[in-house]
Amino acid sequence: NNPRSKSVKVASTFFALDADTHQPVAFTTATSACTAATAAIELLGLAAQILTPQPGQTLVMADLEHLTAELFRHVQEETPFDLLVPMKNHRWLREQLQAIPAKQFTRRWAGFATLKQPYRMASRNAGDLVRFVQRSGEKPDDCHFKAFLATSDRDEVDTLTLDYPKRWHVEEFFNAHQALGWDRVGTLNL
């Protein structure tokens, strides 16, 4: 990332990794004109052929750039997968989450509470979704919130504390395997 370095062509690489085994499942490359959602749809098709999961058996965790109505609708209608994506921490979202009365949250342990609620994207094409909200902190003035959208109603505590942290294995895999020649490739991953 040297500003004085010469420009180089890069290929966007999209890959899926099994978060339990830390092994890659599939990958694809795309042109710069391809959106994250379009590439993810192709990648999910490959992953479904390889894994042949039963509906609701496999949770796909994705990055912020995958938070699109197109991808959520596709996952719900065309794949056996469930999808979980964090919501971008915009000011309007923070204000919305802070306005939720504390009594609506279920306290799980000191400093951690959750809420699960139905959610509809402004673009109704995304279908019926579930928003998981995580509240961290004990004092109302010091609480921090994170929100995630999911295609299915599942246990939010397990999803947020056991499943979602595994998503970081994708970053570990990418960083550990730069020798594959990906050091010059932009990645968006599932």
PDB file of N, CA and C in Angstrom, residues 18-74:
ATOM      1  N   ASP A  18     -14.706 -23.233   5.528  1.00  0.00           N
ATOM      2  CA  ASP A  18     -15.405 -23.933   6.603  1.00  0.00           C
ATOM      3  C   ASP A  18     -14.836 -23.413   7.915  1.00  0.00           C
ATOM      4  N   ALA A  19     -15.655 -22.759   8.696  1.00  0.00           N
ATOM      5  CA  ALA A  19     -15.183 -22.111   9.925  1.00  0.00           C
ATOM      6  C   ALA A  19     -14.804 -23.104  11.015  1.00  0.00           C
ATOM      7  N   ASP A  20     -15.280 -24.332  10.925  1.00  0.00           N
ATOM      8  CA  ASP A  20     -14.910 -25.338  11.923  1.00  0.00           C
ATOM      9  C   ASP A  20     -13.576 -26.008  11.604  1.00  0.00           C
ATOM     10  N   THR A  21     -13.364 -26.353  10.327  1.00  0.00           N
ATOM     11  CA  THR A  21     -12.129 -27.032   9.950  1.00  0.00           C
ATOM     12  C   THR A  21     -11.038 -26.065   9.498  1.00  0.00           C
ATOM     13  N   HIS A  22     -11.424 -24.815   9.222  1.00  0.00           N
ATOM     14  CA  HIS A  22     -10.515 -23.769   8.730  1.00  0.00           C
ATOM     15  C   HIS A  22     -10.021 -24.071   7.319  1.00  0.00           C
ATOM     16  N   GLN A  23     -10.721 -24.918   6.606  1.00  0.00           N
ATOM     17  CA  GLN A  23     -10.326 -25.309   5.257  1.00  0.00           C
ATOM     18  C   GLN A  23     -11.202 -24.613   4.217  1.00  0.00           C
ATOM     19  N   PRO A  24     -10.610 -24.259   3.070  1.00  0.00           N
ATOM     20  CA  PRO A  24     -11.407 -23.634   2.014  1.00  0.00           C
ATOM     21  C   PRO A  24     -12.385 -24.633   1.410  1.00  0.00           C
ATOM     22  N   VAL A  25     -13.559 -24.138   1.051  1.00  0.00           N
ATOM     23  CA  VAL A  25     -14.582 -24.961   0.413  1.00  0.00           C
ATOM     24  C   VAL A  25     -14.588 -24.693  -1.085  1.00  0.00           C
ATOM     25  N   ALA A  26     -14.559 -23.420  -1.454  1.00  0.00           N
ATOM     26  CA  ALA A  26     -14.598 -23.043  -2.866  1.00  0.00           C
ATOM     27  C   ALA A  26     -14.135 -21.606  -3.003  1.00  0.00           C
ATOM     28  N   PHE A  27     -13.705 -21.256  -4.218  1.00  0.00           N
ATOM     29  CA  PHE A  27     -13.412 -19.861  -4.499  1.00  0.00           C
ATOM     30  C   PHE A  27     -13.680 -19.578  -5.960  1.00  0.00           C
ATOM     31  N   THR A  28     -13.852 -18.308  -6.248  1.00  0.00           N
ATOM     32  CA  THR A  28     -14.079 -17.865  -7.610  1.00  0.00           C
ATOM     33  C   THR A  28     -13.446 -16.489  -7.777  1.00  0.00           C
ATOM     34  N   THR A  29     -13.178 -16.128  -8.995  1.00  0.00           N
ATOM     35  CA  THR A  29     -12.671 -14.783  -9.273  1.00  0.00           C
ATOM     36  C   THR A  29     -13.711 -14.043 -10.078  1.00  0.00           C
ATOM     37  N   ALA A  30     -13.617 -12.725 -10.037  1.00  0.00           N
ATOM     38  CA  ALA A  30     -14.612 -11.913 -10.728  1.00  0.00           C
ATOM     39  C   ALA A  30     -13.952 -10.661 -11.292  1.00  0.00           C
ATOM     40  N   THR A  31     -14.648 -10.032 -12.199  1.00  0.00           N
ATOM     41  CA  THR A  31     -14.169  -8.773 -12.756  1.00  0.00           C
ATOM     42  C   THR A  31     -14.450  -7.658 -11.770  1.00  0.00           C
ATOM     43  N   SER A  32     -13.865  -6.514 -12.014  1.00  0.00           N
ATOM     44  CA  SER A  32     -14.085  -5.379 -11.117  1.00  0.00           C
ATOM     45  C   SER A  32     -15.525  -4.889 -11.166  1.00  0.00           C
ATOM     46  N   ALA A  33     -16.241  -5.201 -12.228  1.00  0.00           N
ATOM     47  CA  ALA A  33     -17.638  -4.764 -12.346  1.00  0.00           C
ATOM     48  C   ALA A  33     -18.603  -5.647 -11.550  1.00  0.00           C
ATOM     49  N   CYS A  34     -18.142  -6.770 -11.080  1.00  0.00           N
ATOM     50  CA  CYS A  34     -18.985  -7.712 -10.346  1.00  0.00           C
ATOM     51  C   CYS A  34     -19.202  -7.210  -8.917  1.00  0.00           C
ATOM     52  N   THR A  35     -20.441  -7.233  -8.456  1.00  0.00           N
ATOM     53  CA  THR A  35     -20.719  -6.809  -7.083  1.00  0.00           C
ATOM     54  C   THR A  35     -20.454  -7.959  -6.117  1.00  0.00           C
ATOM     55  N   ALA A  36     -20.317  -7.629  -4.856  1.00  0.00           N
ATOM     56  CA  ALA A  36     -20.113  -8.654  -3.832  1.00  0.00           C
ATOM     57  C   ALA A  36     -21.297  -9.617  -3.801  1.00  0.00           C
ATOM     58  N   ALA A  37     -22.499  -9.094  -3.952  1.00  0.00           N
ATOM     59  CA  ALA A  37     -23.683  -9.953  -3.916  1.00  0.00           C
ATOM     60  C   ALA A  37     -23.709 -10.910  -5.098  1.00  0.00           C
ATOM     61  N   THR A  38     -23.399 -10.423  -6.289  1.00  0.00           N
ATOM     62  CA  THR A  38     -23.401 -11.272  -7.474  1.00  0.00           C
ATOM     63  C   THR A  38     -22.356 -12.379  -7.347  1.00  0.00           C
ATOM     64  N   ALA A  39     -21.167 -12.024  -6.898  1.00  0.00           N
ATOM     65  CA  ALA A  39     -20.112 -13.022  -6.721  1.00  0.00           C
ATOM     66  C   ALA A  39     -20.483 -14.013  -5.622  1.00  0.00           C
ATOM     67  N   ALA A  40     -21.106 -13.532  -4.552  1.00  0.00           N
ATOM     68  CA  ALA A  40     -21.502 -14.421  -3.459  1.00  0.00           C
ATOM     69  C   ALA A  40     -22.551 -15.424  -3.915  1.00  0.00           C
ATOM     70  N   ILE A  41     -23.461 -14.988  -4.771  1.00  0.00           N
ATOM     71  CA  ILE A  41     -24.490 -15.894  -5.290  1.00  0.00           C
ATOM     72  C   ILE A  41     -23.838 -17.030  -6.070  1.00  0.00           C
ATOM     73  N   GLU A  42     -22.866 -16.698  -6.917  1.00  0.00           N
ATOM     74  CA  GLU A  42     -22.149 -17.731  -7.666  1.00  0.00           C
ATOM     75  C   GLU A  42     -21.388 -18.656  -6.714  1.00  0.00           C
ATOM     76  N   LEU A  43     -20.714 -18.071  -5.733  1.00  0.00           N
ATOM     77  CA  LEU A  43     -19.933 -18.857  -4.780  1.00  0.00           C
ATOM     78  C   LEU A  43     -20.825 -19.777  -3.944  1.00  0.00           C
ATOM     79  N   LEU A  44     -21.988 -19.291  -3.539  1.00  0.00           N
ATOM     80  CA  LEU A  44     -22.907 -20.139  -2.767  1.00  0.00           C
ATOM     81  C   LEU A  44     -23.399 -21.321  -3.594  1.00  0.00           C
ATOM     82  N   GLY A  45     -23.562 -21.103  -4.895  1.00  0.00           N
ATOM     83  CA  GLY A  45     -23.940 -22.212  -5.770  1.00  0.00           C
ATOM     84  C   GLY A  45     -22.868 -23.293  -5.792  1.00  0.00           C
ATOM     85  N   LEU A  46     -21.614 -22.871  -5.890  1.00  0.00           N
ATOM     86  CA  LEU A  46     -20.504 -23.829  -5.851  1.00  0.00           C
ATOM     87  C   LEU A  46     -20.450 -24.551  -4.507  1.00  0.00           C
ATOM     88  N   ALA A  47     -20.571 -23.790  -3.419  1.00  0.00           N
ATOM     89  CA  ALA A  47     -20.505 -24.384  -2.079  1.00  0.00           C
ATOM     90  C   ALA A  47     -21.646 -25.376  -1.858  1.00  0.00           C
ATOM     91  N   ALA A  48     -22.831 -25.072  -2.365  1.00  0.00           N
ATOM     92  CA  ALA A  48     -23.970 -25.980  -2.213  1.00  0.00           C
ATOM     93  C   ALA A  48     -23.718 -27.291  -2.959  1.00  0.00           C
ATOM     94  N   GLN A  49     -23.102 -27.202  -4.154  1.00  0.00           N
ATOM     95  CA  GLN A  49     -22.785 -28.417  -4.912  1.00  0.00           C
ATOM     96  C   GLN A  49     -21.752 -29.269  -4.177  1.00  0.00           C
ATOM     97  N   ILE A  50     -20.811 -28.628  -3.524  1.00  0.00           N
ATOM     98  CA  ILE A  50     -19.746 -29.349  -2.831  1.00  0.00           C
ATOM     99  C   ILE A  50     -20.237 -29.941  -1.509  1.00  0.00           C
ATOM    100  N   LEU A  51     -20.949 -29.134  -0.730  1.00  0.00           N
ATOM    101  CA  LEU A  51     -21.354 -29.552   0.613  1.00  0.00           C
ATOM    102  C   LEU A  51     -22.664 -30.332   0.655  1.00  0.00           C
ATOM    103  N   THR A  52     -23.543 -30.126  -0.297  1.00  0.00           N
ATOM    104  CA  THR A  52     -24.891 -30.703  -0.342  1.00  0.00           C
ATOM    105  C   THR A  52     -25.573 -30.694   1.037  1.00  0.00           C
ATOM    106  N   PRO A  53     -25.670 -29.520   1.667  1.00  0.00           N
ATOM    107  CA  PRO A  53     -26.279 -29.459   3.000  1.00  0.00           C
ATOM    108  C   PRO A  53     -27.804 -29.581   2.957  1.00  0.00           C
ATOM    109  N   GLN A  54     -28.353 -30.013   4.056  1.00  0.00           N
ATOM    110  CA  GLN A  54     -29.798 -30.014   4.225  1.00  0.00           C
ATOM    111  C   GLN A  54     -30.225 -28.585   4.570  1.00  0.00           C
ATOM    112  N   PRO A  55     -31.442 -28.183   4.205  1.00  0.00           N
ATOM    113  CA  PRO A  55     -31.898 -26.815   4.531  1.00  0.00           C
ATOM    114  C   PRO A  55     -31.771 -26.527   6.032  1.00  0.00           C
ATOM    115  N   GLY A  56     -31.230 -25.344   6.339  1.00  0.00           N
ATOM    116  CA  GLY A  56     -31.087 -24.911   7.723  1.00  0.00           C
ATOM    117  C   GLY A  56     -29.914 -25.521   8.467  1.00  0.00           C
ATOM    118  N   GLN A  57     -29.143 -26.366   7.813  1.00  0.00           N
ATOM    119  CA  GLN A  57     -28.036 -27.060   8.467  1.00  0.00           C
ATOM    120  C   GLN A  57     -26.757 -26.216   8.500  1.00  0.00           C
ATOM    121  N   THR A  58     -26.581 -25.343   7.518  1.00  0.00           N
ATOM    122  CA  THR A  58     -25.323 -24.619   7.373  1.00  0.00           C
ATOM    123  C   THR A  58     -25.548 -23.115   7.440  1.00  0.00           C
ATOM    124  N   LEU A  59     -24.829 -22.479   8.355  1.00  0.00           N
ATOM    125  CA  LEU A  59     -24.889 -21.030   8.510  1.00  0.00           C
ATOM    126  C   LEU A  59     -23.744 -20.408   7.723  1.00  0.00           C
ATOM    127  N   VAL A  60     -24.069 -19.475   6.854  1.00  0.00           N
ATOM    128  CA  VAL A  60     -23.080 -18.718   6.095  1.00  0.00           C
ATOM    129  C   VAL A  60     -22.956 -17.362   6.771  1.00  0.00           C
ATOM    130  N   MET A  61     -21.725 -16.997   7.121  1.00  0.00           N
ATOM    131  CA  MET A  61     -21.470 -15.699   7.739  1.00  0.00           C
ATOM    132  C   MET A  61     -20.697 -14.856   6.743  1.00  0.00           C
ATOM    133  N   ALA A  62     -21.143 -13.635   6.547  1.00  0.00           N
ATOM    134  CA  ALA A  62     -20.545 -12.791   5.518  1.00  0.00           C
ATOM    135  C   ALA A  62     -20.224 -11.409   6.074  1.00  0.00           C
ATOM    136  N   ASP A  63     -19.486 -10.637   5.270  1.00  0.00           N
ATOM    137  CA  ASP A  63     -19.076  -9.282   5.654  1.00  0.00           C
ATOM    138  C   ASP A  63     -20.151  -8.252   5.316  1.00  0.00           C
ATOM    139  N   LEU A  64     -19.914  -7.034   5.771  1.00  0.00           N
ATOM    140  CA  LEU A  64     -20.848  -5.929   5.553  1.00  0.00           C
ATOM    141  C   LEU A  64     -21.221  -5.715   4.096  1.00  0.00           C
ATOM    142  N   GLU A  65     -20.264  -5.882   3.190  1.00  0.00           N
ATOM    143  CA  GLU A  65     -20.564  -5.616   1.785  1.00  0.00           C
ATOM    144  C   GLU A  65     -21.569  -6.602   1.196  1.00  0.00           C
ATOM    145  N   HIS A  66     -21.886  -7.655   1.937  1.00  0.00           N
ATOM    146  CA  HIS A  66     -22.871  -8.634   1.487  1.00  0.00           C
ATOM    147  C   HIS A  66     -24.281  -8.330   1.999  1.00  0.00           C
ATOM    148  N   LEU A  67     -24.447  -7.236   2.688  1.00  0.00           N
ATOM    149  CA  LEU A  67     -25.753  -6.874   3.244  1.00  0.00           C
ATOM    150  C   LEU A  67     -26.600  -6.231   2.144  1.00  0.00           C
ATOM    151  N   THR A  68     -27.150  -7.082   1.272  1.00  0.00           N
ATOM    152  CA  THR A  68     -27.988  -6.599   0.178  1.00  0.00           C
ATOM    153  C   THR A  68     -29.271  -7.406   0.120  1.00  0.00           C
ATOM    154  N   ALA A  69     -30.327  -6.756  -0.289  1.00  0.00           N
ATOM    155  CA  ALA A  69     -31.612  -7.441  -0.446  1.00  0.00           C
ATOM    156  C   ALA A  69     -31.489  -8.570  -1.465  1.00  0.00           C
ATOM    157  N   GLU A  70     -30.723  -8.336  -2.524  1.00  0.00           N
ATOM    158  CA  GLU A  70     -30.531  -9.337  -3.569  1.00  0.00           C
ATOM    159  C   GLU A  70     -29.958 -10.642  -2.994  1.00  0.00           C
ATOM    160  N   LEU A  71     -28.927 -10.533  -2.173  1.00  0.00           N
ATOM    161  CA  LEU A  71     -28.303 -11.726  -1.605  1.00  0.00           C
ATOM    162  C   LEU A  71     -29.216 -12.407  -0.589  1.00  0.00           C
ATOM    163  N   PHE A  72     -29.862 -11.637   0.274  1.00  0.00           N
ATOM    164  CA  PHE A  72     -30.759 -12.246   1.265  1.00  0.00           C
ATOM    165  C   PHE A  72     -31.905 -12.981   0.579  1.00  0.00           C
ATOM    166  N   ARG A  73     -32.482 -12.354  -0.453  1.00  0.00           N
ATOM    167  CA  ARG A  73     -33.580 -13.002  -1.176  1.00  0.00           C
ATOM    168  C   ARG A  73     -33.091 -14.294  -1.833  1.00  0.00           C
ATOM    169  N   HIS A  74     -31.910 -14.236  -2.447  1.00  0.00           N
ATOM    170  CA  HIS A  74     -31.370 -15.425  -3.105  1.00  0.00           C
ATOM    171  C   HIS A  74     -31.142 -16.571  -2.108  1.00  0.00           C
TER     172      HIS A  74
END
